[in-house]
């Protein structure tokens, strides 16, 4: 019996040591591998893949913008008889762009590098497919135009659109002057910039069409590049004209709504003050301090409300957000519902104004800025369609934050020459 035990010990202990060391090495190797896949090199490689996906999305977003112009020309100018390939390609590209921006937003934070690289490469694959469809659709459309439309006809139609747009725009300085009478200079800057852009774009379109007319008399040269530049200038003019009208509407509505929003905010503060009696002493003191700070901030906003209506609406919206966070669970469901109904109009107005600013600042900026702009659009749409006031208010606040983030990122890109 002793001999058998000695035999087991003599062979078993070394084997156990060998297997134990092997298991330890395997566990250590697995741990090292997992750590390396989350290490600095892996994160740097994942960041490069994410940046490449962002660059691809920027290119696709710009291509969709150009495609919008061609689709509009195909439908409006050619009586819908042009091949539908452009419209199909635009729809595919829009879906790929929107899904890509949503996924790129989700790639931020502490996601695993492998997941970042997998999703980033998936984004690039879908972008490449959409870009290929756009290129093929443009070839089909160019062939159709060559067969069915002459440069002379395009020039006549472009001049007609220029005159129509000029008539619709009217005198942009009149709108700017009306805004300037209502607000301080800094709140009129966006409208003034939009008016300048509209006038400059109309001038560019006129010059391009004049050049196209001269080229038509020379059979050795093509007028199509000048006509394409004119169409892009008309598109810029139309976008700027819409931005000017939107700024005028936002300022006018904000000036009309600001007194009511300030009064509603004062009432919300009084209601929050009444809740303190039902709180524990420590919680009541904390809420009281925050309410005093909010009241001081509201006083500062109200002092300049007459000349800064859009800033007033945005300031009140942010204050109401802070108030809801300070009150927390102290309110009943009915009180939360009533508070959401009173806060929603002003917050929606602030979100719309912020999205308008973000569109002007971020539409030609980096991928991160465009991601925030896309998120702001989605949240604003959700706020408008929500039936529950609380859910609509939450979505409007998210839209406001995303739009402000988009502007901040665009400003950062501009300051750093990106």
PDB file of C-alpha atoms in Angstrom, residues 26-254:
ATOM      1  CA  UNK A  26      -2.623  29.733 -20.450  1.00  0.00           C
ATOM      2  CA  UNK A  27      -4.608  31.976 -18.118  1.00  0.00           C
ATOM      3  CA  UNK A  28      -1.796  34.537 -18.102  1.00  0.00           C
ATOM      4  CA  UNK A  29      -1.584  34.465 -21.888  1.00  0.00           C
ATOM      5  CA  UNK A  30      -5.324  34.879 -22.224  1.00  0.00           C
ATOM      6  CA  UNK A  31      -5.264  37.781 -19.766  1.00  0.00           C
ATOM      7  CA  UNK A  32      -2.380  39.413 -21.645  1.00  0.00           C
ATOM      8  CA  UNK A  33      -4.167  38.959 -24.971  1.00  0.00           C
ATOM      9  CA  UNK A  34      -7.385  40.507 -23.677  1.00  0.00           C
ATOM     10  CA  UNK A  35      -5.421  43.378 -22.157  1.00  0.00           C
ATOM     11  CA  UNK A  36      -3.551  43.940 -25.419  1.00  0.00           C
ATOM     12  CA  UNK A  37      -6.849  44.058 -27.311  1.00  0.00           C
ATOM     13  CA  UNK A  38      -7.875  46.898 -24.993  1.00  0.00           C
ATOM     14  CA  UNK A  39      -4.439  48.477 -24.774  1.00  0.00           C
ATOM     15  CA  UNK A  40      -3.192  51.792 -26.184  1.00  0.00           C
ATOM     16  CA  UNK A  41      -2.202  50.332 -29.550  1.00  0.00           C
ATOM     17  CA  UNK A  42      -5.560  48.668 -30.051  1.00  0.00           C
ATOM     18  CA  UNK A  43      -7.390  51.861 -29.068  1.00  0.00           C
ATOM     19  CA  UNK A  44      -5.185  53.924 -31.384  1.00  0.00           C
ATOM     20  CA  UNK A  45      -5.947  51.570 -34.284  1.00  0.00           C
ATOM     21  CA  UNK A  46      -9.652  51.682 -33.455  1.00  0.00           C
ATOM     22  CA  UNK A  47      -9.541  55.482 -33.332  1.00  0.00           C
ATOM     23  CA  UNK A  48      -8.007  55.538 -36.811  1.00  0.00           C
ATOM     24  CA  UNK A  49     -10.765  53.279 -38.124  1.00  0.00           C
ATOM     25  CA  UNK A  50     -13.398  55.500 -36.512  1.00  0.00           C
ATOM     26  CA  UNK A  51     -11.803  58.600 -38.044  1.00  0.00           C
ATOM     27  CA  UNK A  52     -11.749  56.936 -41.466  1.00  0.00           C
ATOM     28  CA  UNK A  53     -15.430  56.057 -41.105  1.00  0.00           C
ATOM     29  CA  UNK A  54     -16.137  59.666 -40.155  1.00  0.00           C
ATOM     30  CA  UNK A  55     -14.295  60.958 -43.215  1.00  0.00           C
ATOM     31  CA  UNK A  56     -16.239  58.569 -45.432  1.00  0.00           C
ATOM     32  CA  UNK A  57     -19.515  59.780 -43.916  1.00  0.00           C
ATOM     33  CA  UNK A  58     -18.537  63.412 -44.514  1.00  0.00           C
ATOM     34  CA  UNK A  59     -17.886  62.630 -48.179  1.00  0.00           C
ATOM     35  CA  UNK A  60     -21.219  60.788 -48.430  1.00  0.00           C
ATOM     36  CA  UNK A  61     -23.061  63.646 -46.706  1.00  0.00           C
ATOM     37  CA  UNK A  62     -21.593  66.101 -49.217  1.00  0.00           C
ATOM     38  CA  UNK A  63     -22.491  63.751 -52.073  1.00  0.00           C
ATOM     39  CA  UNK A  64     -26.090  63.566 -50.829  1.00  0.00           C
ATOM     40  CA  UNK A  65     -26.188  67.375 -50.794  1.00  0.00           C
ATOM     41  CA  UNK A  66     -25.044  67.464 -54.409  1.00  0.00           C
ATOM     42  CA  UNK A  67     -27.451  64.687 -55.312  1.00  0.00           C
ATOM     43  CA  UNK A  68     -30.347  66.651 -53.829  1.00  0.00           C
ATOM     44  CA  UNK A  69     -29.630  69.354 -56.375  1.00  0.00           C
ATOM     45  CA  UNK A  70     -29.556  66.919 -59.288  1.00  0.00           C
ATOM     46  CA  UNK A  71     -32.755  65.201 -58.144  1.00  0.00           C
ATOM     47  CA  UNK A  72     -34.499  68.573 -57.867  1.00  0.00           C
ATOM     48  CA  UNK A  73     -33.412  69.449 -61.377  1.00  0.00           C
ATOM     49  CA  UNK A  74     -34.472  66.048 -62.676  1.00  0.00           C
ATOM     50  CA  UNK A  75     -37.943  66.323 -61.169  1.00  0.00           C
ATOM     51  CA  UNK A  76     -38.715  70.020 -61.480  1.00  0.00           C
ATOM     52  CA  UNK A  77     -37.090  70.851 -64.791  1.00  0.00           C
ATOM     53  CA  UNK A  78     -37.642  67.726 -66.788  1.00  0.00           C
ATOM     54  CA  UNK A  79     -41.277  67.010 -65.852  1.00  0.00           C
ATOM     55  CA  UNK A  80     -40.322  63.839 -64.015  1.00  0.00           C
ATOM     56  CA  UNK A  81     -39.287  62.168 -67.277  1.00  0.00           C
ATOM     57  CA  UNK A  82     -35.648  61.728 -66.281  1.00  0.00           C
ATOM     58  CA  UNK A  83     -34.577  58.228 -65.169  1.00  0.00           C
ATOM     59  CA  UNK A  84     -35.429  57.537 -61.503  1.00  0.00           C
ATOM     60  CA  UNK A  85     -31.946  56.197 -60.722  1.00  0.00           C
ATOM     61  CA  UNK A  86     -30.949  59.451 -59.041  1.00  0.00           C
ATOM     62  CA  UNK A  87     -33.872  59.330 -56.640  1.00  0.00           C
ATOM     63  CA  UNK A  88     -33.178  55.711 -55.759  1.00  0.00           C
ATOM     64  CA  UNK A  89     -29.486  56.447 -55.235  1.00  0.00           C
ATOM     65  CA  UNK A  90     -30.315  59.439 -53.044  1.00  0.00           C
ATOM     66  CA  UNK A  91     -32.661  57.372 -50.872  1.00  0.00           C
ATOM     67  CA  UNK A  92     -30.036  54.663 -50.432  1.00  0.00           C
ATOM     68  CA  UNK A  93     -27.353  57.228 -49.648  1.00  0.00           C
ATOM     69  CA  UNK A  94     -29.539  59.056 -47.139  1.00  0.00           C
ATOM     70  CA  UNK A  95     -30.266  55.833 -45.261  1.00  0.00           C
ATOM     71  CA  UNK A  96     -26.583  54.862 -45.259  1.00  0.00           C
ATOM     72  CA  UNK A  97     -25.600  58.344 -44.067  1.00  0.00           C
ATOM     73  CA  UNK A  98     -28.204  58.541 -41.289  1.00  0.00           C
ATOM     74  CA  UNK A  99     -27.493  55.018 -40.037  1.00  0.00           C
ATOM     75  CA  UNK A 100     -23.763  55.698 -40.219  1.00  0.00           C
ATOM     76  CA  UNK A 101     -24.031  58.883 -38.173  1.00  0.00           C
ATOM     77  CA  UNK A 102     -26.127  57.054 -35.567  1.00  0.00           C
ATOM     78  CA  UNK A 103     -23.576  54.243 -35.321  1.00  0.00           C
ATOM     79  CA  UNK A 104     -20.665  56.669 -35.219  1.00  0.00           C
ATOM     80  CA  UNK A 105     -22.311  58.404 -32.268  1.00  0.00           C
ATOM     81  CA  UNK A 106     -22.579  55.055 -30.471  1.00  0.00           C
ATOM     82  CA  UNK A 107     -18.878  54.357 -31.060  1.00  0.00           C
ATOM     83  CA  UNK A 108     -17.886  57.110 -28.651  1.00  0.00           C
ATOM     84  CA  UNK A 109     -16.960  56.361 -25.044  1.00  0.00           C
ATOM     85  CA  UNK A 110     -15.306  53.232 -23.693  1.00  0.00           C
ATOM     86  CA  UNK A 111     -16.490  50.724 -26.286  1.00  0.00           C
ATOM     87  CA  UNK A 112     -14.206  47.773 -26.925  1.00  0.00           C
ATOM     88  CA  UNK A 113     -11.653  48.512 -29.693  1.00  0.00           C
ATOM     89  CA  UNK A 114     -12.709  45.365 -31.576  1.00  0.00           C
ATOM     90  CA  UNK A 115     -16.330  46.571 -31.582  1.00  0.00           C
ATOM     91  CA  UNK A 116     -15.269  50.036 -32.724  1.00  0.00           C
ATOM     92  CA  UNK A 117     -13.243  48.625 -35.599  1.00  0.00           C
ATOM     93  CA  UNK A 118     -16.004  46.207 -36.635  1.00  0.00           C
ATOM     94  CA  UNK A 119     -18.691  48.900 -36.727  1.00  0.00           C
ATOM     95  CA  UNK A 120     -16.387  51.454 -38.372  1.00  0.00           C
ATOM     96  CA  UNK A 121     -15.538  49.043 -41.157  1.00  0.00           C
ATOM     97  CA  UNK A 122     -19.228  48.234 -41.587  1.00  0.00           C
ATOM     98  CA  UNK A 123     -19.946  51.952 -41.974  1.00  0.00           C
ATOM     99  CA  UNK A 124     -17.265  52.290 -44.635  1.00  0.00           C
ATOM    100  CA  UNK A 125     -18.601  49.268 -46.513  1.00  0.00           C
ATOM    101  CA  UNK A 126     -22.126  50.732 -46.658  1.00  0.00           C
ATOM    102  CA  UNK A 127     -20.751  54.135 -47.640  1.00  0.00           C
ATOM    103  CA  UNK A 128     -18.753  52.562 -50.468  1.00  0.00           C
ATOM    104  CA  UNK A 129     -21.870  50.782 -51.747  1.00  0.00           C
ATOM    105  CA  UNK A 130     -23.895  54.005 -51.634  1.00  0.00           C
ATOM    106  CA  UNK A 131     -21.109  55.951 -53.351  1.00  0.00           C
ATOM    107  CA  UNK A 132     -20.965  53.371 -56.118  1.00  0.00           C
ATOM    108  CA  UNK A 133     -24.706  53.646 -56.675  1.00  0.00           C
ATOM    109  CA  UNK A 134     -24.436  57.433 -56.793  1.00  0.00           C
ATOM    110  CA  UNK A 135     -21.681  57.283 -59.413  1.00  0.00           C
ATOM    111  CA  UNK A 136     -23.648  54.860 -61.572  1.00  0.00           C
ATOM    112  CA  UNK A 137     -26.849  56.930 -61.260  1.00  0.00           C
ATOM    113  CA  UNK A 138     -24.979  60.063 -62.285  1.00  0.00           C
ATOM    114  CA  UNK A 139     -23.621  58.337 -65.351  1.00  0.00           C
ATOM    115  CA  UNK A 140     -27.130  57.275 -66.361  1.00  0.00           C
ATOM    116  CA  UNK A 141     -28.460  60.766 -65.731  1.00  0.00           C
ATOM    117  CA  UNK A 142     -25.646  62.413 -67.713  1.00  0.00           C
ATOM    118  CA  UNK A 143     -26.337  60.099 -70.642  1.00  0.00           C
ATOM    119  CA  UNK A 144     -30.044  60.907 -70.430  1.00  0.00           C
ATOM    120  CA  UNK A 145     -29.378  64.655 -70.372  1.00  0.00           C
ATOM    121  CA  UNK A 146     -27.071  64.391 -73.368  1.00  0.00           C
ATOM    122  CA  UNK A 147     -29.801  62.617 -75.291  1.00  0.00           C
ATOM    123  CA  UNK A 148     -32.782  64.734 -74.200  1.00  0.00           C
ATOM    124  CA  UNK A 149     -31.638  68.240 -73.156  1.00  0.00           C
ATOM    125  CA  UNK A 150     -29.458  70.906 -74.756  1.00  0.00           C
ATOM    126  CA  UNK A 151     -27.335  73.485 -72.978  1.00  0.00           C
ATOM    127  CA  UNK A 152     -29.469  76.241 -74.535  1.00  0.00           C
ATOM    128  CA  UNK A 153     -32.603  74.882 -72.876  1.00  0.00           C
ATOM    129  CA  UNK A 154     -30.816  74.479 -69.535  1.00  0.00           C
ATOM    130  CA  UNK A 155     -29.602  78.092 -69.711  1.00  0.00           C
ATOM    131  CA  UNK A 156     -33.121  79.402 -70.326  1.00  0.00           C
ATOM    132  CA  UNK A 157     -34.496  77.381 -67.438  1.00  0.00           C
ATOM    133  CA  UNK A 158     -31.668  78.413 -65.104  1.00  0.00           C
ATOM    134  CA  UNK A 159     -32.257  82.098 -65.847  1.00  0.00           C
ATOM    135  CA  UNK A 160     -35.954  81.635 -65.132  1.00  0.00           C
ATOM    136  CA  UNK A 161     -35.142  80.051 -61.760  1.00  0.00           C
ATOM    137  CA  UNK A 162     -32.736  82.873 -60.969  1.00  0.00           C
ATOM    138  CA  UNK A 163     -35.386  85.502 -61.589  1.00  0.00           C
ATOM    139  CA  UNK A 164     -37.968  83.546 -59.604  1.00  0.00           C
ATOM    140  CA  UNK A 165     -35.638  83.217 -56.661  1.00  0.00           C
ATOM    141  CA  UNK A 166     -34.698  86.875 -56.827  1.00  0.00           C
ATOM    142  CA  UNK A 167     -38.376  87.826 -56.770  1.00  0.00           C
ATOM    143  CA  UNK A 168     -39.080  85.475 -53.848  1.00  0.00           C
ATOM    144  CA  UNK A 169     -36.152  86.850 -51.864  1.00  0.00           C
ATOM    145  CA  UNK A 170     -37.207  90.434 -52.459  1.00  0.00           C
ATOM    146  CA  UNK A 171     -35.182  92.899 -50.403  1.00  0.00           C
ATOM    147  CA  UNK A 172     -33.241  90.904 -47.790  1.00  0.00           C
ATOM    148  CA  UNK A 173     -32.075  94.116 -46.147  1.00  0.00           C
ATOM    149  CA  UNK A 174     -35.674  94.865 -45.186  1.00  0.00           C
ATOM    150  CA  UNK A 175     -35.888  91.643 -43.171  1.00  0.00           C
ATOM    151  CA  UNK A 176     -32.504  92.320 -41.597  1.00  0.00           C
ATOM    152  CA  UNK A 177     -33.589  95.852 -40.683  1.00  0.00           C
ATOM    153  CA  UNK A 178     -36.796  94.530 -39.125  1.00  0.00           C
ATOM    154  CA  UNK A 179     -34.798  92.045 -37.044  1.00  0.00           C
ATOM    155  CA  UNK A 180     -32.276  94.722 -36.043  1.00  0.00           C
ATOM    156  CA  UNK A 181     -35.110  96.883 -34.723  1.00  0.00           C
ATOM    157  CA  UNK A 182     -36.191  94.081 -32.402  1.00  0.00           C
ATOM    158  CA  UNK A 183     -32.890  92.688 -31.103  1.00  0.00           C
ATOM    159  CA  UNK A 184     -29.334  93.613 -30.204  1.00  0.00           C
ATOM    160  CA  UNK A 185     -26.561  93.345 -32.780  1.00  0.00           C
ATOM    161  CA  UNK A 186     -25.300  89.919 -31.740  1.00  0.00           C
ATOM    162  CA  UNK A 187     -28.752  88.353 -32.211  1.00  0.00           C
ATOM    163  CA  UNK A 188     -29.069  89.932 -35.659  1.00  0.00           C
ATOM    164  CA  UNK A 189     -25.728  88.600 -36.890  1.00  0.00           C
ATOM    165  CA  UNK A 190     -27.114  85.289 -38.165  1.00  0.00           C
ATOM    166  CA  UNK A 191     -29.772  87.067 -40.233  1.00  0.00           C
ATOM    167  CA  UNK A 192     -27.254  89.554 -41.577  1.00  0.00           C
ATOM    168  CA  UNK A 193     -24.883  86.738 -42.567  1.00  0.00           C
ATOM    169  CA  UNK A 194     -27.707  84.847 -44.304  1.00  0.00           C
ATOM    170  CA  UNK A 195     -28.689  87.973 -46.257  1.00  0.00           C
ATOM    171  CA  UNK A 196     -25.087  88.532 -47.349  1.00  0.00           C
ATOM    172  CA  UNK A 197     -24.761  84.897 -48.403  1.00  0.00           C
ATOM    173  CA  UNK A 198     -27.986  85.050 -50.413  1.00  0.00           C
ATOM    174  CA  UNK A 199     -26.930  88.191 -52.267  1.00  0.00           C
ATOM    175  CA  UNK A 200     -23.441  86.839 -52.945  1.00  0.00           C
ATOM    176  CA  UNK A 201     -24.830  83.534 -54.238  1.00  0.00           C
ATOM    177  CA  UNK A 202     -27.254  85.314 -56.557  1.00  0.00           C
ATOM    178  CA  UNK A 203     -24.357  87.368 -57.901  1.00  0.00           C
ATOM    179  CA  UNK A 204     -22.319  84.201 -58.466  1.00  0.00           C
ATOM    180  CA  UNK A 205     -25.236  82.568 -60.286  1.00  0.00           C
ATOM    181  CA  UNK A 206     -25.645  85.614 -62.527  1.00  0.00           C
ATOM    182  CA  UNK A 207     -21.945  85.597 -63.392  1.00  0.00           C
ATOM    183  CA  UNK A 208     -21.929  81.849 -64.087  1.00  0.00           C
ATOM    184  CA  UNK A 209     -24.965  82.103 -66.350  1.00  0.00           C
ATOM    185  CA  UNK A 210     -23.380  84.982 -68.259  1.00  0.00           C
ATOM    186  CA  UNK A 211     -20.266  82.866 -68.757  1.00  0.00           C
ATOM    187  CA  UNK A 212     -22.416  79.948 -69.930  1.00  0.00           C
ATOM    188  CA  UNK A 213     -24.145  82.191 -72.463  1.00  0.00           C
ATOM    189  CA  UNK A 214     -20.768  83.242 -73.892  1.00  0.00           C
ATOM    190  CA  UNK A 215     -19.581  79.626 -74.056  1.00  0.00           C
ATOM    191  CA  UNK A 216     -22.658  78.585 -76.008  1.00  0.00           C
ATOM    192  CA  UNK A 217     -21.444  80.641 -78.945  1.00  0.00           C
ATOM    193  CA  UNK A 218     -18.153  78.701 -79.048  1.00  0.00           C
ATOM    194  CA  UNK A 219     -18.677  75.172 -80.430  1.00  0.00           C
ATOM    195  CA  UNK A 220     -15.221  74.109 -79.212  1.00  0.00           C
ATOM    196  CA  UNK A 221     -16.061  74.685 -75.546  1.00  0.00           C
ATOM    197  CA  UNK A 222     -18.714  73.304 -73.181  1.00  0.00           C
ATOM    198  CA  UNK A 223     -21.087  75.472 -71.193  1.00  0.00           C
ATOM    199  CA  UNK A 224     -22.092  72.633 -68.871  1.00  0.00           C
ATOM    200  CA  UNK A 225     -19.458  73.349 -66.138  1.00  0.00           C
ATOM    201  CA  UNK A 226     -20.620  76.970 -65.899  1.00  0.00           C
ATOM    202  CA  UNK A 227     -24.235  75.835 -65.776  1.00  0.00           C
ATOM    203  CA  UNK A 228     -23.397  73.388 -62.978  1.00  0.00           C
ATOM    204  CA  UNK A 229     -21.698  76.172 -60.990  1.00  0.00           C
ATOM    205  CA  UNK A 230     -24.767  78.360 -61.524  1.00  0.00           C
ATOM    206  CA  UNK A 231     -27.032  75.621 -60.192  1.00  0.00           C
ATOM    207  CA  UNK A 232     -24.896  75.267 -57.079  1.00  0.00           C
ATOM    208  CA  UNK A 233     -24.955  79.031 -56.566  1.00  0.00           C
ATOM    209  CA  UNK A 234     -28.749  79.032 -56.902  1.00  0.00           C
ATOM    210  CA  UNK A 235     -28.905  76.252 -54.334  1.00  0.00           C
ATOM    211  CA  UNK A 236     -26.771  78.286 -51.930  1.00  0.00           C
ATOM    212  CA  UNK A 237     -28.947  81.338 -52.496  1.00  0.00           C
ATOM    213  CA  UNK A 238     -32.127  79.372 -51.831  1.00  0.00           C
ATOM    214  CA  UNK A 239     -30.662  77.866 -48.642  1.00  0.00           C
ATOM    215  CA  UNK A 240     -29.528  81.279 -47.415  1.00  0.00           C
ATOM    216  CA  UNK A 241     -32.914  82.809 -48.213  1.00  0.00           C
ATOM    217  CA  UNK A 242     -34.647  80.109 -46.178  1.00  0.00           C
ATOM    218  CA  UNK A 243     -32.205  80.690 -43.320  1.00  0.00           C
ATOM    219  CA  UNK A 244     -32.964  84.422 -43.384  1.00  0.00           C
ATOM    220  CA  UNK A 245     -36.701  83.809 -43.296  1.00  0.00           C
ATOM    221  CA  UNK A 246     -36.242  81.294 -40.476  1.00  0.00           C
ATOM    222  CA  UNK A 247     -34.191  83.773 -38.458  1.00  0.00           C
ATOM    223  CA  UNK A 248     -36.863  86.435 -38.913  1.00  0.00           C
ATOM    224  CA  UNK A 249     -39.549  83.986 -37.805  1.00  0.00           C
ATOM    225  CA  UNK A 250     -37.539  82.812 -34.796  1.00  0.00           C
ATOM    226  CA  UNK A 251     -36.793  86.344 -33.607  1.00  0.00           C
ATOM    227  CA  UNK A 252     -40.380  87.511 -34.088  1.00  0.00           C
ATOM    228  CA  UNK A 253     -41.826  84.504 -32.277  1.00  0.00           C
ATOM    229  CA  UNK A 254     -39.251  84.737 -29.493  1.00  0.00           C
TER     230      UNK A 254
END
